Tab-separated table of C-alpha atoms in Angstrom:
chain	number	residue	atom	x	y	z
A	1	MET	CA	-8.557	16.331	21.514
A	2	ARG	CA	-7.652	17.531	18.027
A	3	ILE	CA	-9.721	17.016	14.856
A	4	ILE	CA	-7.438	16.588	11.828
A	5	THR	CA	-9.301	16.795	8.532
A	6	GLN	CA	-8.051	15.783	5.105
A	7	ASN	CA	-6.851	19.334	4.392
A	8	ASP	CA	-5.183	19.518	7.806
A	9	LEU	CA	-3.357	16.261	7.152
A	10	LEU	CA	-2.115	17.455	3.770
A	11	LYS	CA	-0.770	20.639	5.393
A	12	ALA	CA	0.870	18.783	8.273
A	13	ALA	CA	2.864	16.115	6.431
A	14	GLY	CA	4.183	15.153	2.995
A	15	PRO	CA	5.441	12.002	1.252
A	16	LEU	CA	8.911	12.099	2.831
A	17	ASP	CA	7.355	12.306	6.294
A	18	PHE	CA	5.206	9.258	5.582
A	19	LEU	CA	8.123	7.314	4.092
A	20	SER	CA	10.159	7.961	7.235
A	21	ALA	CA	7.294	6.965	9.556
A	22	ILE	CA	6.522	3.737	7.687
A	23	GLU	CA	10.182	2.746	7.445
A	24	LYS	CA	10.333	3.161	11.230
A	25	ALA	CA	7.244	0.926	11.527
A	26	PHE	CA	8.981	-1.825	9.535
A	27	LEU	CA	12.021	-1.625	11.819
A	28	LEU	CA	9.834	-1.695	14.947
A	29	GLN	CA	8.075	-4.759	13.605
A	30	GLU	CA	11.416	-6.567	13.383
A	31	GLU	CA	12.305	-5.471	16.931
A	32	GLY	CA	8.914	-6.501	18.328
A	33	ASP	CA	8.470	-3.278	20.314
A	34	PHE	CA	4.673	-3.117	19.981
A	35	PHE	CA	1.435	-5.033	20.567
A	36	MET	CA	-0.931	-5.536	17.672
A	37	PRO	CA	-4.035	-7.745	18.033
A	38	ASP	CA	-5.407	-9.413	14.922
A	39	ARG	CA	-7.524	-7.021	12.940
A	40	MET	CA	-11.215	-7.763	12.761
A	41	HIS	CA	-12.994	-8.161	9.418
A	42	VAL	CA	-16.757	-7.850	9.187
A	43	THR	CA	-18.176	-8.560	5.726
A	44	TYR	CA	-21.696	-7.566	4.744
A	45	ASN	CA	-22.590	-8.324	1.128
A	46	GLU	CA	-19.587	-7.013	-0.859
A	47	ASN	CA	-18.643	-4.424	1.756
A	48	VAL	CA	-16.082	-4.787	4.543
A	49	LEU	CA	-15.521	-3.114	7.920
A	50	LEU	CA	-11.991	-3.335	9.315
A	51	LEU	CA	-11.103	-2.621	12.953
A	52	MET	CA	-7.339	-2.245	13.377
A	53	PRO	CA	-5.795	-1.494	16.818
A	54	ALA	CA	-2.079	-1.206	17.689
A	55	PHE	CA	-0.311	-0.295	20.926
A	56	ARG	CA	3.045	1.213	21.901
A	57	LYS	CA	4.109	2.764	25.199
A	58	GLN	CA	3.625	6.403	24.195
A	59	TYR	CA	0.548	6.038	21.967
A	60	PHE	CA	-2.068	3.558	20.875
A	61	GLY	CA	-4.352	3.871	17.898
A	62	THR	CA	-7.416	2.319	16.323
A	63	LYS	CA	-8.397	2.619	12.696
A	64	LEU	CA	-11.983	1.967	11.651
A	65	VAL	CA	-12.200	1.563	7.900
A	66	SER	CA	-14.977	0.656	5.507
A	67	VAL	CA	-14.214	-0.760	2.060
A	68	PHE	CA	-17.162	-0.260	-0.315
A	69	PRO	CA	-16.137	-1.350	-3.861
A	70	GLY	CA	-19.377	0.040	-5.291
A	71	ASN	CA	-18.298	3.565	-4.389
A	72	ARG	CA	-16.234	3.747	-7.547
A	73	GLN	CA	-19.408	3.774	-9.645
A	74	LYS	CA	-20.781	6.528	-7.374
A	75	GLY	CA	-17.750	8.753	-7.790
A	76	LYS	CA	-16.709	8.235	-4.164
A	77	ALA	CA	-13.547	6.784	-2.596
A	78	VAL	CA	-13.697	3.018	-2.052
A	79	ILE	CA	-12.018	3.396	1.364
A	80	GLN	CA	-13.627	5.526	4.101
A	81	GLY	CA	-12.964	5.743	7.812
A	82	SER	CA	-11.549	7.355	10.926
A	83	MET	CA	-8.281	7.027	12.849
A	84	LEU	CA	-8.289	7.497	16.620
A	85	LEU	CA	-5.022	8.234	18.440
A	86	ASN	CA	-4.803	7.866	22.225
A	87	ASP	CA	-2.246	8.625	24.906
A	88	GLY	CA	-0.515	5.358	25.768
A	89	GLU	CA	-0.140	6.235	29.469
A	90	THR	CA	-3.602	7.618	30.255
A	91	GLY	CA	-5.847	6.391	27.438
A	92	GLU	CA	-6.862	9.999	26.703
A	93	LEU	CA	-8.137	10.528	23.166
A	94	LEU	CA	-5.630	12.877	21.504
A	95	ALA	CA	-6.809	13.046	17.922
A	96	MET	CA	-9.365	11.890	15.397
A	97	MET	CA	-8.233	12.124	11.791
A	98	ASP	CA	-9.358	11.277	8.293
A	99	ALA	CA	-8.459	7.612	7.836
A	100	ALA	CA	-9.088	7.560	4.079
A	101	THR	CA	-6.275	10.042	3.431
A	102	LEU	CA	-4.069	8.515	6.128
A	103	THR	CA	-4.565	5.056	4.579
A	104	ALA	CA	-3.877	6.301	1.058
A	105	PHE	CA	-0.637	7.966	2.141
A	106	ARG	CA	0.658	5.232	4.436
A	107	THR	CA	-0.137	2.486	1.890
A	108	ALA	CA	1.535	4.499	-0.850
A	109	ALA	CA	4.558	4.809	1.432
A	110	VAL	CA	4.591	1.020	1.935
A	111	GLY	CA	4.471	0.507	-1.836
A	112	ALA	CA	7.231	3.057	-2.384
A	113	LEU	CA	9.452	1.356	0.191
A	114	GLY	CA	8.784	-1.907	-1.642
A	115	ILE	CA	10.055	-0.228	-4.804
A	116	LEU	CA	13.053	1.214	-2.967
A	117	TYR	CA	14.192	-2.170	-1.625
A	118	THR	CA	13.091	-4.668	-4.316
A	119	THR	CA	13.731	-2.871	-7.633
A	120	PRO	CA	16.814	-1.487	-9.417
A	121	LYS	CA	17.726	2.147	-8.769
A	122	GLU	CA	17.719	2.888	-12.502
A	123	ALA	CA	14.091	1.758	-13.035
A	124	ASP	CA	12.322	4.712	-14.675
A	125	LYS	CA	9.159	3.246	-16.249
A	126	LEU	CA	6.237	2.555	-13.928
A	127	GLY	CA	3.205	0.431	-14.730
A	128	LEU	CA	-0.048	0.883	-12.868
A	129	ILE	CA	-3.014	-1.477	-12.991
A	130	GLY	CA	-5.911	0.084	-11.125
A	131	ALA	CA	-6.324	3.853	-11.345
A	132	GLY	CA	-8.443	4.569	-8.305
A	133	THR	CA	-7.500	6.569	-5.209
A	134	GLN	CA	-4.809	4.129	-4.183
A	135	GLY	CA	-3.369	3.833	-7.666
A	136	PHE	CA	-3.073	7.603	-7.848
A	137	HIS	CA	-1.181	7.852	-4.566
A	138	GLN	CA	1.024	4.885	-5.413
A	139	ALA	CA	2.165	6.730	-8.539
A	140	LEU	CA	2.906	9.902	-6.571
A	141	PHE	CA	5.021	8.097	-3.989
A	142	ALA	CA	6.785	5.939	-6.591
A	143	ALA	CA	7.989	9.168	-8.196
A	144	VAL	CA	9.588	10.149	-4.883
A	145	VAL	CA	11.809	7.044	-4.689
A	146	ARG	CA	12.562	6.591	-8.395
A	147	ASN	CA	13.409	9.067	-11.160
A	148	LEU	CA	10.429	8.157	-13.334
A	149	LYS	CA	10.204	9.135	-16.983
A	150	GLU	CA	7.003	7.285	-17.921
A	151	ILE	CA	3.862	5.953	-16.226
A	152	HIS	CA	1.705	3.501	-18.210
A	153	PHE	CA	-1.666	2.592	-16.668
A	154	PHE	CA	-4.720	0.456	-17.337
A	155	ASP	CA	-8.067	0.327	-15.562
A	156	PRO	CA	-11.031	-1.331	-17.324
A	157	TYR	CA	-13.468	0.454	-14.987
A	158	LEU	CA	-12.139	3.945	-15.715
A	159	PRO	CA	-14.536	5.628	-18.188
A	160	HIS	CA	-12.358	8.695	-18.784
A	161	PRO	CA	-8.627	7.873	-18.591
A	162	GLU	CA	-7.775	11.404	-19.703
A	163	LEU	CA	-9.074	12.737	-16.368
A	164	PHE	CA	-6.662	10.470	-14.489
A	165	ILE	CA	-3.838	11.674	-16.742
A	166	ARG	CA	-4.648	15.323	-16.044
A	167	LYS	CA	-4.882	14.687	-12.314
A	168	LEU	CA	-1.455	13.033	-12.237
A	169	GLU	CA	0.092	15.635	-14.538
A	170	LYS	CA	-0.726	18.370	-12.020
A	171	HIS	CA	1.628	16.667	-9.548
A	172	LEU	CA	4.082	15.025	-11.955
A	173	PRO	CA	4.398	17.450	-14.893
A	174	GLU	CA	7.785	16.114	-16.020
A	175	ILE	CA	6.581	12.510	-16.418
A	176	ASN	CA	4.942	11.139	-19.585
A	177	ILE	CA	1.646	9.496	-18.531
A	178	ILE	CA	0.073	7.039	-20.970
A	179	ALA	CA	-3.220	5.114	-20.887
A	180	GLU	CA	-2.934	1.551	-22.220
A	181	LYS	CA	-5.669	-0.641	-23.691
A	182	ASN	CA	-4.794	-3.718	-21.615
A	183	ALA	CA	-2.659	-4.937	-18.728
A	184	GLU	CA	-0.320	-6.894	-20.977
A	185	ASN	CA	0.819	-3.668	-22.653
A	186	VAL	CA	1.471	-2.133	-19.232
A	187	VAL	CA	3.754	-5.025	-18.266
A	188	LYS	CA	5.496	-5.024	-21.647
A	189	LYS	CA	6.358	-1.316	-21.581
A	190	THR	CA	7.453	-0.904	-17.964
A	191	GLN	CA	9.911	-2.274	-15.417
A	192	VAL	CA	8.003	-1.826	-12.145
A	193	ILE	CA	4.306	-2.743	-12.076
A	194	ILE	CA	1.959	-1.792	-9.241
A	195	THR	CA	-1.408	-3.530	-8.963
A	196	ALA	CA	-4.037	-1.703	-6.919
A	197	THR	CA	-7.327	-3.526	-7.519
A	198	THR	CA	-9.889	-5.574	-5.595
A	199	SER	CA	-9.885	-8.360	-8.170
A	200	GLU	CA	-10.508	-12.005	-7.304
A	201	GLU	CA	-8.795	-13.103	-10.525
A	202	PRO	CA	-5.238	-12.243	-11.633
A	203	VAL	CA	-5.014	-8.871	-13.352
A	204	ILE	CA	-1.527	-9.678	-14.677
A	205	PRO	CA	-2.186	-11.996	-17.668
A	206	GLU	CA	-0.536	-15.427	-17.809
A	207	THR	CA	0.550	-14.437	-21.323
A	208	ALA	CA	2.490	-11.375	-20.137
A	209	GLU	CA	6.291	-11.534	-20.320
A	210	ILE	CA	7.286	-11.118	-16.678
A	211	THR	CA	10.931	-12.189	-16.628
A	212	GLY	CA	13.061	-9.501	-15.008
A	213	LYS	CA	10.014	-7.407	-14.083
A	214	HIS	CA	9.245	-6.081	-10.608
A	215	PHE	CA	5.757	-6.333	-9.116
A	216	ILE	CA	4.245	-4.469	-6.175
A	217	GLY	CA	0.919	-5.973	-5.063
A	218	ILE	CA	-1.330	-3.569	-3.174
A	219	GLY	CA	-4.904	-4.688	-3.680
A	220	SER	CA	-5.611	-8.265	-2.553
A	221	TYR	CA	-6.446	-8.069	1.149
A	222	LYS	CA	-8.603	-11.229	1.442
A	223	PRO	CA	-7.737	-14.928	0.818
A	224	THR	CA	-10.142	-14.991	-2.133
A	225	MET	CA	-8.474	-12.031	-3.870
A	226	ARG	CA	-5.614	-12.392	-6.363
A	227	GLU	CA	-3.810	-9.994	-8.654
A	228	MET	CA	-0.829	-12.119	-9.728
A	229	PRO	CA	-0.751	-15.110	-12.135
A	230	GLU	CA	0.607	-18.511	-11.169
A	231	LYS	CA	3.596	-18.255	-13.474
A	232	LEU	CA	5.017	-15.272	-11.576
A	233	PHE	CA	5.706	-17.445	-8.539
A	234	HIS	CA	7.723	-19.925	-10.575
A	235	HIS	CA	10.044	-17.053	-11.572
A	236	LEU	CA	10.717	-15.856	-8.022
A	237	GLN	CA	13.744	-16.557	-5.876
A	238	HIS	CA	12.004	-14.784	-2.994
A	239	LEU	CA	8.529	-13.472	-2.226
A	240	VAL	CA	8.768	-10.349	-0.066
A	241	ILE	CA	5.829	-9.544	2.238
A	242	ASP	CA	5.163	-6.729	4.681
A	243	THR	CA	3.870	-8.676	7.689
A	244	PRO	CA	3.624	-12.354	8.725
A	245	HIS	CA	-0.191	-12.307	8.629
A	246	THR	CA	-0.057	-11.494	4.898
A	247	ARG	CA	0.453	-15.263	4.427
A	248	ASN	CA	-3.150	-15.897	5.451
A	249	GLU	CA	-4.850	-12.618	4.581
A	250	SER	CA	-3.963	-12.259	0.904
A	251	GLY	CA	-4.767	-14.712	-1.855
A	252	ASP	CA	-1.558	-13.609	-3.563
A	253	VAL	CA	0.377	-15.353	-0.795
A	254	TYR	CA	-2.070	-17.859	0.698
A	255	ILE	CA	-2.955	-19.560	-2.617
A	256	PRO	CA	0.641	-19.889	-3.934
A	257	ILE	CA	1.746	-21.466	-0.629
A	258	LYS	CA	-1.280	-23.781	-0.536
A	259	ASN	CA	-0.666	-24.902	-4.127
A	260	ASP	CA	3.089	-25.276	-3.621
A	261	TRP	CA	3.924	-22.627	-6.218
A	262	ILE	CA	6.338	-21.180	-3.690
A	263	LYS	CA	7.971	-22.467	-0.492
A	264	GLU	CA	7.789	-20.926	2.964
A	265	SER	CA	11.590	-20.800	2.927
A	266	GLN	CA	11.427	-18.349	-0.010
A	267	ILE	CA	9.368	-15.778	1.901
A	268	LEU	CA	11.089	-12.728	3.379
A	269	ARG	CA	9.756	-9.658	5.203
A	270	LEU	CA	10.499	-6.205	3.836
A	271	GLY	CA	11.706	-5.219	7.314
A	272	GLN	CA	14.514	-7.766	6.944
A	273	LEU	CA	15.663	-6.006	3.763
A	274	ILE	CA	15.413	-2.606	5.448
A	275	ASN	CA	17.466	-3.586	8.498
A	276	GLY	CA	19.974	-5.474	6.351
A	277	THR	CA	19.548	-8.956	7.847
A	278	LYS	CA	18.421	-10.327	4.445
A	279	GLN	CA	19.187	-9.398	0.841
A	280	ILE	CA	17.687	-10.109	-2.567
A	281	ASN	CA	18.946	-9.751	-6.132
A	282	VAL	CA	16.942	-6.861	-7.606
A	283	SER	CA	18.092	-7.687	-11.129
A	284	GLU	CA	15.862	-10.798	-11.049
A	285	THR	CA	12.064	-10.973	-11.143
A	286	THR	CA	10.722	-9.680	-7.815
A	287	PHE	CA	7.359	-9.426	-6.073
A	288	PHE	CA	6.534	-7.438	-2.948
A	289	LYS	CA	3.095	-8.032	-1.471
A	290	THR	CA	1.551	-5.828	1.196
A	291	ALA	CA	-1.665	-6.503	3.098
A	292	GLY	CA	-1.049	-3.722	5.605
A	293	MET	CA	-1.088	-3.645	9.393
A	294	ALA	CA	-2.263	-1.396	12.193
A	295	LEU	CA	1.312	-0.537	13.199
A	296	PHE	CA	1.641	1.405	9.920
A	297	ASP	CA	-1.420	3.450	10.852
A	298	LEU	CA	-0.217	4.047	14.396
A	299	LEU	CA	3.204	5.352	13.333
A	300	ALA	CA	1.665	7.444	10.541
A	301	ALA	CA	-0.979	8.896	12.888
A	302	GLN	CA	1.639	9.656	15.540
A	303	MET	CA	3.747	11.506	12.982
A	304	VAL	CA	0.764	13.501	11.652
A	305	TYR	CA	-0.455	14.367	15.153
A	306	GLU	CA	2.958	15.566	16.361
A	307	LYS	CA	3.447	17.687	13.237
A	308	ALA	CA	-0.086	19.086	13.537
A	309	VAL	CA	0.583	20.115	17.141
A	310	GLU	CA	3.959	21.591	16.186
A	311	LYS	CA	2.446	23.625	13.324
A	312	ASN	CA	-0.846	24.370	15.160
A	313	ILE	CA	-2.881	22.592	12.472
A	314	GLY	CA	-6.280	21.043	13.145
A	315	THR	CA	-9.133	21.955	15.481
A	316	PRO	CA	-8.756	21.378	19.245
A	317	ILE	CA	-12.067	20.511	20.909
A	318	GLU	CA	-13.228	19.628	24.418
A	319	LEU	CA	-15.077	16.343	24.809
């Protein structure tokens, strides 16, 4: 069994590796070549434990993740956890790796693929609402799939925006990074807007001008959570989601369907855009919503493990 720490993971694989692995996961989802039980949520006070298994012939994996929103005030990552990867033929435990980093990278790859398939190629101004760990990685991966010139961000819970700017500038020195005083300014000044919050109320204001804008929703992973305003759904020809269960798991899909703001017939899966069976007009207002799935983690963990073995990265141990 191999222990793969955060540093090991960063040495083993980069953004392009994750983009390739997650794109493969979307295609596998369309083909149905996997088994993925419903993930289990356990909520205690404001904190959540997620248990996410997925199976394929060669490997199966289980991610155990805790989501502690209060960690932000403690200077710690909101998402913590471990990813276990097993041999699909024998059940042997092959690797245990840092799930916080794996989740940040695979979710950023999902968001970047959303940008790649639901926004115009010439989009060069990115908006970011929510500047935590996930927001940071979303910006990094967005810069891989689009030639960004500016990033405008807003986070009301960020006491020192200049620290976020410096952190991003180390990785994206050619991009102008600007802190905004409110979310409406972010929407006004950008073309593609990523929301990465745990809000239960829309973080995109109803007063924002959203026509022709492109939204990537990362944060709302429970039916009570919403990041998008009602009026967005009345501007959409299609709502693009990552997985079928997003309909019930995210308030940004569940509530609009329940309230008849959007029809089931308007909902497409990103995998359908990737494999070419469906198309959308990226010059119109678009919204891609991801709630995530264990298959993403399995394909990402498989990729990291195989690269770690190839490069002799990580610590082999005997159980």
